[in-house]
Coordinates of C-alpha atoms in Angstrom, one line a residue:
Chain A
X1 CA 26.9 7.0 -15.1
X2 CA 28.4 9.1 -12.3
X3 CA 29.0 7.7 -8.6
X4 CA 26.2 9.8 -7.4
X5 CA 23.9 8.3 -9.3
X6 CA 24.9 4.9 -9.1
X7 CA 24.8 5.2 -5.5
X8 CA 21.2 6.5 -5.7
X9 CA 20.0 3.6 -7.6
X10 CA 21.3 1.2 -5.1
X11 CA 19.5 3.4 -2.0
X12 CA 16.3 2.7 -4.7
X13 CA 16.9 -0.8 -5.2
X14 CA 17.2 -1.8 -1.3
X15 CA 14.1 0.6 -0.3
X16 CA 11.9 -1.5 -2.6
X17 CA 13.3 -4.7 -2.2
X18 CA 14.3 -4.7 1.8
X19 CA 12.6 -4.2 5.0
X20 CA 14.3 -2.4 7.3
X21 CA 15.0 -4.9 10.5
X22 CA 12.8 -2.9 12.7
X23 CA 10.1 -3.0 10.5
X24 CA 10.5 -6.9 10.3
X25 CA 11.0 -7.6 13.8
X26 CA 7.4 -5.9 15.0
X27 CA 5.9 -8.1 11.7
X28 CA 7.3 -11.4 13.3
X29 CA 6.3 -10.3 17.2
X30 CA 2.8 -9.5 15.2
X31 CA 3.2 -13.3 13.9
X32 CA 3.6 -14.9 17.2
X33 CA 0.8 -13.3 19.1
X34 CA -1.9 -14.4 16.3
X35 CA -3.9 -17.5 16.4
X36 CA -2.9 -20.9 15.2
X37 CA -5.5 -21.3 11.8
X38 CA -6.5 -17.9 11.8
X39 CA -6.6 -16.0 8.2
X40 CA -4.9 -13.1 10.1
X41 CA -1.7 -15.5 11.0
X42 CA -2.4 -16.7 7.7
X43 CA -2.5 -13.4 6.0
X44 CA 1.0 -12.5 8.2
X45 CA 2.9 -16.1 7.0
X46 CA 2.4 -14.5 3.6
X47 CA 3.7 -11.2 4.8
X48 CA 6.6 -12.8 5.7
X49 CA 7.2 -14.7 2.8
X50 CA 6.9 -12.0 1.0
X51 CA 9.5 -10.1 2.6
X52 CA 12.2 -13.0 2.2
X53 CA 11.4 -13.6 -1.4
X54 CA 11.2 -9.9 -2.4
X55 CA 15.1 -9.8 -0.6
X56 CA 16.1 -12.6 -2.5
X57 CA 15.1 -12.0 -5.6
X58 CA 15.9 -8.0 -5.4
X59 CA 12.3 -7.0 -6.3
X60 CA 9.5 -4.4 -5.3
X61 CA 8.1 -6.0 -2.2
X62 CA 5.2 -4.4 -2.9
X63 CA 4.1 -3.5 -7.1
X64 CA 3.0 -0.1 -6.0
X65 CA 6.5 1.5 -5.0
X66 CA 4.6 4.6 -4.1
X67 CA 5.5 8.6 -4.0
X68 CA 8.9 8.7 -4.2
X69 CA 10.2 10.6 -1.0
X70 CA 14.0 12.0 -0.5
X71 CA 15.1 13.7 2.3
X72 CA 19.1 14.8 1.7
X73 CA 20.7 16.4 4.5
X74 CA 23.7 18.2 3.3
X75 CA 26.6 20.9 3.4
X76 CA 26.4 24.2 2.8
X77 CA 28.5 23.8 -0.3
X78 CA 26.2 20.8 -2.0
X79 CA 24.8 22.0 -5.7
X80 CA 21.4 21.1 -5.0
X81 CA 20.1 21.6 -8.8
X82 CA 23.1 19.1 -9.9
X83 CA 21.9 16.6 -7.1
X84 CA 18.1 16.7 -8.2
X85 CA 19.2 16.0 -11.6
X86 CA 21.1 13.1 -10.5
X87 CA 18.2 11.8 -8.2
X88 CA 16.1 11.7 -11.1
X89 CA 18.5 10.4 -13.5
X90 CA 18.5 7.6 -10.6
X91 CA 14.6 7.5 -10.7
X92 CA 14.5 7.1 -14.1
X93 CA 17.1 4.4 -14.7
X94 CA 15.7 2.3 -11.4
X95 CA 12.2 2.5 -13.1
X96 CA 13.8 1.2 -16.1
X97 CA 15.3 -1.9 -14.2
X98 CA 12.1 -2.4 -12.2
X99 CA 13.0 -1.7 -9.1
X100 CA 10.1 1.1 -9.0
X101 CA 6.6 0.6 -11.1
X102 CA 5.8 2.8 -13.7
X103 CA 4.1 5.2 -10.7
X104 CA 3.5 8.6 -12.4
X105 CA 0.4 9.7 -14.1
X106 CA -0.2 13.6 -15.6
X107 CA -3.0 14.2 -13.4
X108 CA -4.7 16.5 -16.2
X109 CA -4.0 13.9 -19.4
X110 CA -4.2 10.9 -17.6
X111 CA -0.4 10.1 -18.9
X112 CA 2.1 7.9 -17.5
X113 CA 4.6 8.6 -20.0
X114 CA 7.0 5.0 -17.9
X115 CA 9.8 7.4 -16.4
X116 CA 8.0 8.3 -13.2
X117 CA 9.1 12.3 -13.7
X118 CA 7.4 14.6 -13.9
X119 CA 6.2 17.6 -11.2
X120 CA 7.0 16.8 -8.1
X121 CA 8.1 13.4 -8.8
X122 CA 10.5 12.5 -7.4
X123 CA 10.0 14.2 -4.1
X124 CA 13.5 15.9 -2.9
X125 CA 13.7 17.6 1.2
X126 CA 16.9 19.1 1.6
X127 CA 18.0 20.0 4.6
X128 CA 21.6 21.9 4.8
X129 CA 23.6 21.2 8.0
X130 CA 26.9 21.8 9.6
X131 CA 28.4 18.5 8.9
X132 CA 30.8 17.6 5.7
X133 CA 28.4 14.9 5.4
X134 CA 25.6 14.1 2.6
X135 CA 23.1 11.4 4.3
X136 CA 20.2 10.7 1.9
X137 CA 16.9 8.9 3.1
X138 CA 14.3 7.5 1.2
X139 CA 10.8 6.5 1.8
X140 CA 8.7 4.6 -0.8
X141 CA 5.1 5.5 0.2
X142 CA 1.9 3.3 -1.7
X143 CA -1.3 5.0 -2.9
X144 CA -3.6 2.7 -0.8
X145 CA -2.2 4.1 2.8
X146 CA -1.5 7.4 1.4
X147 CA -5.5 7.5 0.9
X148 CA -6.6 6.7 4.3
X149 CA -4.5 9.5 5.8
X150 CA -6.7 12.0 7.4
X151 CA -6.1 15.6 8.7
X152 CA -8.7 16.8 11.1
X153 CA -9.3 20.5 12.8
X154 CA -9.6 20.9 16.4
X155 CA -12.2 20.9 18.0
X156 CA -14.4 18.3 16.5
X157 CA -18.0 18.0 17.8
X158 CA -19.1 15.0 16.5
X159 CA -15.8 12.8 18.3
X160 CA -16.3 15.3 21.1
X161 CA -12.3 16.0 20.4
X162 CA -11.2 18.9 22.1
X163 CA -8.4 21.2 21.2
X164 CA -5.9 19.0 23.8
X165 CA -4.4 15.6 23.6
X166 CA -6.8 13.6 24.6
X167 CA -8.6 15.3 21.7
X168 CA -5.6 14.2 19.5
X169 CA -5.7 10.7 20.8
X170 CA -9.9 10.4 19.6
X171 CA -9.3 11.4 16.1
X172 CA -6.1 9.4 15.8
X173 CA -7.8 6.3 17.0
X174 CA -10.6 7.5 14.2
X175 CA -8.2 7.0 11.7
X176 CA -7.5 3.8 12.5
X177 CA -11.2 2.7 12.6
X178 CA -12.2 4.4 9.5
X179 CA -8.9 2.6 7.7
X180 CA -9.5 -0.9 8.5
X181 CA -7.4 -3.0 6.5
X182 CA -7.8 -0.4 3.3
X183 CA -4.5 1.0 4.0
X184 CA -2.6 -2.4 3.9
X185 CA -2.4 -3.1 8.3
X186 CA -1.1 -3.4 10.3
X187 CA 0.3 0.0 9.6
X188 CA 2.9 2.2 11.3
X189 CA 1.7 6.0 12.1
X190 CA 2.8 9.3 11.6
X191 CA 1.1 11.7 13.4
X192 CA 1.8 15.8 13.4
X193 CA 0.1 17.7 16.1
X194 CA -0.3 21.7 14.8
X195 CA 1.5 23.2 12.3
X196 CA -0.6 24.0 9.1
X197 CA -2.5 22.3 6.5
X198 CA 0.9 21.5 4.7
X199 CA 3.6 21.7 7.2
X200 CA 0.8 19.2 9.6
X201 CA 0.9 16.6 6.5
X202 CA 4.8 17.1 5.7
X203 CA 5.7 16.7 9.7
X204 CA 3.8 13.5 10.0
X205 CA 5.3 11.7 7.5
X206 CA 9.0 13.1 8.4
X207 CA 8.2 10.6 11.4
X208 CA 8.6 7.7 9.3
X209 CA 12.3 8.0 8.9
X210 CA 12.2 7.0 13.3
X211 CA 12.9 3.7 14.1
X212 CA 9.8 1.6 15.3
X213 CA 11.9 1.2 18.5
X214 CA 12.9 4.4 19.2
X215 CA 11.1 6.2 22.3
X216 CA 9.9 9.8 21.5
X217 CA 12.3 12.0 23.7
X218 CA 8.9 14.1 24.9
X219 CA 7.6 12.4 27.5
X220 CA 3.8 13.8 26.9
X221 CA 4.2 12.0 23.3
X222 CA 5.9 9.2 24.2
X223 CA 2.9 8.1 26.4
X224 CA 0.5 9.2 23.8
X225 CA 2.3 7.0 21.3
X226 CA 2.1 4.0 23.7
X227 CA -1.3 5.1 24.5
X228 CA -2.2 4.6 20.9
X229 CA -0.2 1.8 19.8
X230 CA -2.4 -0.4 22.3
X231 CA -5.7 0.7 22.2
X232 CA -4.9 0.2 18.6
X233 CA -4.5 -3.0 19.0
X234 CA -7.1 -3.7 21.0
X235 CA -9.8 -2.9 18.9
X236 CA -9.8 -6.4 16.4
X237 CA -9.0 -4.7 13.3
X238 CA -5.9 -7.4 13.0
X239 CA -4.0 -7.4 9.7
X240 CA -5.7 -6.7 5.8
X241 CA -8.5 -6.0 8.5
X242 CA -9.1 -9.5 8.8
X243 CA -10.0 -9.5 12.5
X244 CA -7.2 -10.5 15.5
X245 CA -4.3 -8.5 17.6
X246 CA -1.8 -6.8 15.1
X247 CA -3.5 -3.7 13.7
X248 CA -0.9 -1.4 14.4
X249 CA 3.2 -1.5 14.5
X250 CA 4.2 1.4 15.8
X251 CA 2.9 5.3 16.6
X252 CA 5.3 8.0 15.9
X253 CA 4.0 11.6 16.9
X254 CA 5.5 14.8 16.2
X255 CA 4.6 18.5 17.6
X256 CA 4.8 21.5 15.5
X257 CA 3.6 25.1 16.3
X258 CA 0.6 26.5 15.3
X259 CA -1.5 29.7 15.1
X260 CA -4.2 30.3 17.5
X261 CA -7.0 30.4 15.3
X262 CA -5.7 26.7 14.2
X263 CA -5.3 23.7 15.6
X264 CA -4.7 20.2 13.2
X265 CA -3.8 17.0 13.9
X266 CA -2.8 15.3 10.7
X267 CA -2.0 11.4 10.5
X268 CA -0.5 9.5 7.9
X269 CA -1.0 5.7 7.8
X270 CA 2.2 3.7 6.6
X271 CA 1.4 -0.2 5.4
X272 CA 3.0 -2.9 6.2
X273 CA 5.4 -2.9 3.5
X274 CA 6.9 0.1 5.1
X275 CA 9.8 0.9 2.3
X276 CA 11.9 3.6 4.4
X277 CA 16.0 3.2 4.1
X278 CA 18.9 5.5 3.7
X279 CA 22.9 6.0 3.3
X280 CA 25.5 8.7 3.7
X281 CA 27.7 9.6 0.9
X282 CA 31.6 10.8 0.6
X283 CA 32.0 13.8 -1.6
X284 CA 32.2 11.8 -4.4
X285 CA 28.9 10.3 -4.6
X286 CA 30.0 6.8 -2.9
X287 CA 28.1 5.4 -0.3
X288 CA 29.7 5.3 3.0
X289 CA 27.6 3.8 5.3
X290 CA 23.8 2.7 5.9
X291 CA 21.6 4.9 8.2
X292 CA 18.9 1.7 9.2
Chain B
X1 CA -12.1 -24.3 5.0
X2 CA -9.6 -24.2 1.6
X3 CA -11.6 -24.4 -2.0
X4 CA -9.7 -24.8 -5.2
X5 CA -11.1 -22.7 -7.6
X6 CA -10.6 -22.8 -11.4
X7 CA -11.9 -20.2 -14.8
X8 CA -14.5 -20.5 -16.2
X9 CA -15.9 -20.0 -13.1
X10 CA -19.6 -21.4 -12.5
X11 CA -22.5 -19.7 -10.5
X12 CA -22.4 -23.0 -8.5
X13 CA -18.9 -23.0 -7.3
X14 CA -18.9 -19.6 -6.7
X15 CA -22.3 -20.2 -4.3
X16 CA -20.4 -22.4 -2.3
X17 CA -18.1 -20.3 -1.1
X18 CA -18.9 -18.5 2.5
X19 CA -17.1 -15.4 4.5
X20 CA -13.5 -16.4 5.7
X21 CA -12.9 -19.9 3.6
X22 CA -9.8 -20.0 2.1
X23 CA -9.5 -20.1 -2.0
X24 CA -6.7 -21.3 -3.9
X25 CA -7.4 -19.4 -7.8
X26 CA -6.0 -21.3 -11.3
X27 CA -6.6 -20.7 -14.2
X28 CA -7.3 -17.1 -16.6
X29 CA -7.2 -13.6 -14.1
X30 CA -7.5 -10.3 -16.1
X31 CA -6.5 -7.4 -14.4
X32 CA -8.9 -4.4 -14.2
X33 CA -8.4 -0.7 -12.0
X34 CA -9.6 3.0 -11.7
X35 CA -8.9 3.3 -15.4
X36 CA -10.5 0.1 -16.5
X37 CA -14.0 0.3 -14.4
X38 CA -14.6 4.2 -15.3
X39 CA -13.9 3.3 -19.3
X40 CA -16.2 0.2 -19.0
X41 CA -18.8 2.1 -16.9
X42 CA -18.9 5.2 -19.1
X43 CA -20.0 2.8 -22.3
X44 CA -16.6 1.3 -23.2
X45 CA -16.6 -2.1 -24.7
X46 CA -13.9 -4.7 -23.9
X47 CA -10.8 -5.2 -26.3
X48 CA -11.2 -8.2 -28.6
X49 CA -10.0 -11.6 -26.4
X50 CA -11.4 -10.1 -23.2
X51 CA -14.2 -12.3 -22.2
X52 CA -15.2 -11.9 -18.3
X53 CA -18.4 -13.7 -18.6
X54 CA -17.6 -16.7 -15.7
X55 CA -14.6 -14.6 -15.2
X56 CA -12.0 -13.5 -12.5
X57 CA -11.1 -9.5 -12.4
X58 CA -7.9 -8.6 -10.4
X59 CA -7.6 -5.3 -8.8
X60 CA -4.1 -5.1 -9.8
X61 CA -1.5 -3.0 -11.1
X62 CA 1.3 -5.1 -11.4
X63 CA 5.2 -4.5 -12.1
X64 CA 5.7 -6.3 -15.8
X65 CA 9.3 -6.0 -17.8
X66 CA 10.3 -7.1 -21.4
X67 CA 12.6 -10.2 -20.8
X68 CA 16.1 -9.9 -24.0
X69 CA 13.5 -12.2 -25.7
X70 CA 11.0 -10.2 -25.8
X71 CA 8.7 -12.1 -23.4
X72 CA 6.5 -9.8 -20.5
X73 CA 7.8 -11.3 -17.1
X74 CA 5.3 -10.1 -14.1
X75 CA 7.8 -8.9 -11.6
X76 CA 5.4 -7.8 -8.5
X77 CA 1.7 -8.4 -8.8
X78 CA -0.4 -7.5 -5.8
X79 CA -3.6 -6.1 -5.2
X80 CA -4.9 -2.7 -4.7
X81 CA -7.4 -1.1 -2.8
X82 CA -10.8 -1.7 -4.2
X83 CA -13.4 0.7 -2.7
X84 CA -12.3 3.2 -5.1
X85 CA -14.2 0.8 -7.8
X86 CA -17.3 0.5 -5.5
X87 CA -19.2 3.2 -7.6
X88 CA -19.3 1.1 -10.6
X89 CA -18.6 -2.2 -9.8
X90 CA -21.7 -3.9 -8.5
X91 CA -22.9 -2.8 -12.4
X92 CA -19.7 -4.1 -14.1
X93 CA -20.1 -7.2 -12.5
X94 CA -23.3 -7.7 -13.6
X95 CA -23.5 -6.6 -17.3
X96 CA -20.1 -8.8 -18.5
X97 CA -20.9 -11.6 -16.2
X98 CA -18.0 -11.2 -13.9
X99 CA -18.4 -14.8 -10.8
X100 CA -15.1 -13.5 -8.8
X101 CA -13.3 -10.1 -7.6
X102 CA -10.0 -10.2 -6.6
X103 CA -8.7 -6.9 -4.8
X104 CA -7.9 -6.0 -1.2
X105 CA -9.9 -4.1 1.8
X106 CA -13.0 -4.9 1.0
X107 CA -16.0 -3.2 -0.9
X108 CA -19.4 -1.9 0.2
X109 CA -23.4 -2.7 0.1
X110 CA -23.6 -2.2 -3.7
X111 CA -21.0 -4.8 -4.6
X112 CA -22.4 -6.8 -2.0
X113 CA -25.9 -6.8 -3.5
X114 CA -24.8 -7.4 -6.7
X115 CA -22.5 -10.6 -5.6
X116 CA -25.8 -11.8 -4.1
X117 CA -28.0 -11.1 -7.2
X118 CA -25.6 -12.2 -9.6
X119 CA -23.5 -15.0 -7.7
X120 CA -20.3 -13.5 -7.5
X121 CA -17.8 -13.4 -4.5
X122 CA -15.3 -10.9 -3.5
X123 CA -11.5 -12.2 -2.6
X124 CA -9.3 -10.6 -0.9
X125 CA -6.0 -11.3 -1.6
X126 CA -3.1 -10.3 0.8
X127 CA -2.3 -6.8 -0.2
X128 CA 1.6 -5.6 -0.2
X129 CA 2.9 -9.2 -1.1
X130 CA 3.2 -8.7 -4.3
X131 CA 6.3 -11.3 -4.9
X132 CA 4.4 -14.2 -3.5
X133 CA 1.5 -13.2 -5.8
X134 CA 3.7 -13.2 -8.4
X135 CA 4.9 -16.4 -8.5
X136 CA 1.9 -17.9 -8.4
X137 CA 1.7 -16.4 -12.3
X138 CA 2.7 -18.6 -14.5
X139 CA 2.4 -16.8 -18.1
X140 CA 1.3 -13.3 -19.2
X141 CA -1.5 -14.9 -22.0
X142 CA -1.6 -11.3 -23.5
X143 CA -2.3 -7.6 -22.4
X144 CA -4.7 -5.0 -23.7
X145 CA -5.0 -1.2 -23.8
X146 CA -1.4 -0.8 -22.5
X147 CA -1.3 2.4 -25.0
X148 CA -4.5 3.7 -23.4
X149 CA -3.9 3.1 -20.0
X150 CA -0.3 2.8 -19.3
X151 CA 0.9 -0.4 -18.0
X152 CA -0.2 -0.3 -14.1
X153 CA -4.1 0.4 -15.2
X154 CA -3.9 -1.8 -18.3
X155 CA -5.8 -5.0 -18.2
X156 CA -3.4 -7.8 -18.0
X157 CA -4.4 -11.5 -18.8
X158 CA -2.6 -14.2 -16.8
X159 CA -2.3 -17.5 -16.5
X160 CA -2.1 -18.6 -12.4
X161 CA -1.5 -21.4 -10.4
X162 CA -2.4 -21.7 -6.9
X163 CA -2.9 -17.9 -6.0
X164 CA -3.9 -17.6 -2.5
X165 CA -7.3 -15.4 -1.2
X166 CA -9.9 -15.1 1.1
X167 CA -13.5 -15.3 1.0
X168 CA -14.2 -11.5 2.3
X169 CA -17.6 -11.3 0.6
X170 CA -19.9 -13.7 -0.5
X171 CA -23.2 -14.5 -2.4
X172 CA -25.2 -14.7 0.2
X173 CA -25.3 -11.3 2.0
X174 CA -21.9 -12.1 4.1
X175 CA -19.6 -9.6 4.7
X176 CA -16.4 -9.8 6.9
X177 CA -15.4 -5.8 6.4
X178 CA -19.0 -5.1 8.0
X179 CA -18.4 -7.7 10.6
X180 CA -14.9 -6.4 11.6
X181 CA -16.2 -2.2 11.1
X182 CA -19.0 -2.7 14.0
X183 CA -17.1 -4.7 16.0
X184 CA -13.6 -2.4 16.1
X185 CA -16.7 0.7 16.3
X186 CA -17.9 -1.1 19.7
X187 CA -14.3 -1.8 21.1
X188 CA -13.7 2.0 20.1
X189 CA -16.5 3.3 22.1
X190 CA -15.6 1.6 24.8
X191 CA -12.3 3.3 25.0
X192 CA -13.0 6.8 24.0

């Protein structure tokens, strides 16, 4: 087995089995602020023991280990086809050792032939840049917030959203109502303002490779984020939907250009079990250092 | 309020239960999804050694390895999203005799109706945490149309111990996911 692929394995094994630390610290301010005997500060206790055991034991935290996303920024000079087939041989090994379900049906036969490959799984982004560097990041997205994403066209009549942000802010906060605690909350979103039907969807979930603390550097967003992030939680949706204070962990909104004639806003919910990690890689295929 | 609940389940027991107690499940689960409730609502008949009557079905598709002995070992077991069952499952639950559903974010009116008709209650267990859901399974007992359905949609029997859920549903009408939706549709409006 190569280094590449070894490596690749291990960036698997960690995104299913470990929370990145700014995911966990917004669970455990969630934890505080709920109600002694409450089943939402109930239903959070078991979050967190969750996340301890599925570290120490080096298991899925969650059984559905999702779509599997890369994003792989790289040089100029990286042989992209050679690193696909290594990311799969990767895919296919970590499947093997149970680090990722058995995820991957043929839509058309109803198949899931246990390697979870097959087209367009796994999911590779590359991104060339000018660096000698390979940094590759991996998010491990579940079916059951991947189905309460919505993408909605400006203007909408019946949530009187207009084609500006405070129409953007109705139908995000539509999302959240409509989702409840189907998408496993409280929930982290990505959120794409413009672009197209794709490029909206593809945006919004790029946004879950920011930290849940960073601040968005456009000031209009940033306050929209903040915006949403409290009225969120506001509204008593409270974790699994369960009622109380923590239905969302973070907002992340991006802005992407659009044509006149169109004018989406496309959210993606994240769970809980938000499976996002990443490394860079010498030459060789070793890992250098960890990105979260 | 925290009931112990054990299989065979009884119409009683499950009566007792209201919207937001607390359950703690032993005894026989069988795991049932997409694939499961279309097959059984289309006509299918249940494999030989499935017997829901008085029984538990687990919305799960759960992460289950060959140990060097040979032995299935249930290595992340939580549950999934349910309302994607609610077009057949208020039937199901009626015509193999089905007292308790075990899945996560809830299910609507015909589910609801038939948990009242029948005496069945809806669970929901905590979804993502599938390691401490896990180890409240003490033995896969068998599993069943693995070939069929692959192994995240086959239908799983386990053994558990002490597996942790809420009351989201009950017999008699209740419903916390209604509650909650026109409550957070209220607090919405108000801050539209």
């Amino acid at each position: 087995m190569s280094r590449l692929t070894e490596s690749l394995i291990e960036l698997i094994r960690r995104t299913s089995a470990e929370i990145p630390g700014d995911v966990q610290s917004a669970i455990l301010r969630g934890l505080e602020q709920e109600k002694e005997g409450t089943i939402a500060k109930s239903a959070l206790e078991i979050i967190e023991r969750n996340i301890e055991l599925a570290k120490r034991k080096s298991q899925p935290i969650c059984q559905d280990t999702g779509s599997i996303l890369f994003y792989v920024d790289c040089p100029v000079d990286l042989n992209q086809v050679e690193f696909e087939q290594e990311a799969r041989g990767a895919v296919k090994e970590a499947t093997r050792l149970g680090y990722l379900r058995q995820n991957s049906v043929d839509s058309i036969t109803g198949k899931n032939d246990g390697t979870n490959l097959g087209p367009g799984s796994p999911n590779l982004h590359f991104h060339q840049h000018a660096s000698g560097d390979i940094a590759v990041r991996l998010v491990l997205k579940g079916g059951g917030c991947e189905n309460v994403g919505t993408q909605f066209s400006l203007p909408n009549t019946p949530l009187k959203a207009n084609r500006d942000l405070d129409g953007c802010r109705k139908v995000i906060l539509e999302t959240v109502h409509q989702a409840q605690g189907k998408g496993c909350g409280p929930g982290v979103l990505g959120v794409c303002i413009g672009g197209d039907r794709a490029s909206g969807y593809e945006f919004s979930k790029r946004e879950f490779l920011r930290k849940l603390d960073d601040l968005n550097p456009d000031p209009k967003l940033d306050e929209l984020e903040q915006d949403i992030l409290k009225t969120a939680n506001e509204l008593g949706i409270g974790p699994m939907g369960f009622g109380g204070k923590t239905t969302l962990l973070g907002v992340k909104i991006a802005a992407a250009n659009r044509v006149p004639a169109s004018y989406f806003v496309s959210v993606s919910y994240m769970c809980w079990a938000f499976r996002r990690n990443g490394a860079t890689l010498a030459g060789n295929g070793e890992i250098t250092d960890w990105l979260y | 309020m925290t009931h112990n609940l054990s299989t065979p389940t009884s119409e009683e027991a499950v009566r007792k239960l209201k919207v937001s107690d607390q359950v703690l499940i032993s005894g026989v689960v069988f795991t049932g999804r997409d694939a499961v409730h279309k097959y059984l609502h289309e006509g299918g008949t249940l494999p030989d050694g499935v017997n829901l009557d008085g029984g538990i079905l687990y919305h799960c598709g759960p992460v289950v390895l060959k140990d060097d002995s040979g032995e299935w070992q249930v290595t992340a077991a939580g549950p999934t999203t349910s309302i994607r069952e609610e077009p057949y499952q208020g039937d199901i639950i009626k015509q193999f005799g089905i007292r308790v559903v075990i899945g996560k974010g809830g299910m609507a009116d015909k589910t609801l109706a038939a948990c009242q008709e029948h005496g069945a209650v809806y669970l929901h267990a905590i979804g993502g945490a599938a390691q401490v859901l896990a180890e409240c399974i003490t033995q896969v007992r068998n599993v069943h149309m693995l070939e069929e359905f692959g192994s995240p949609e086959a239908i799983w029997e386990f053994e558990v111990r002490d597996f942790p859920a809420v009351v989201t549903m009950d017999s008699h009408g209740g419903s916390l996911h209604k509650v909650i939706q026109a409550q957070s549709g209220d607090a919405l409006a108000k801050r539209r």
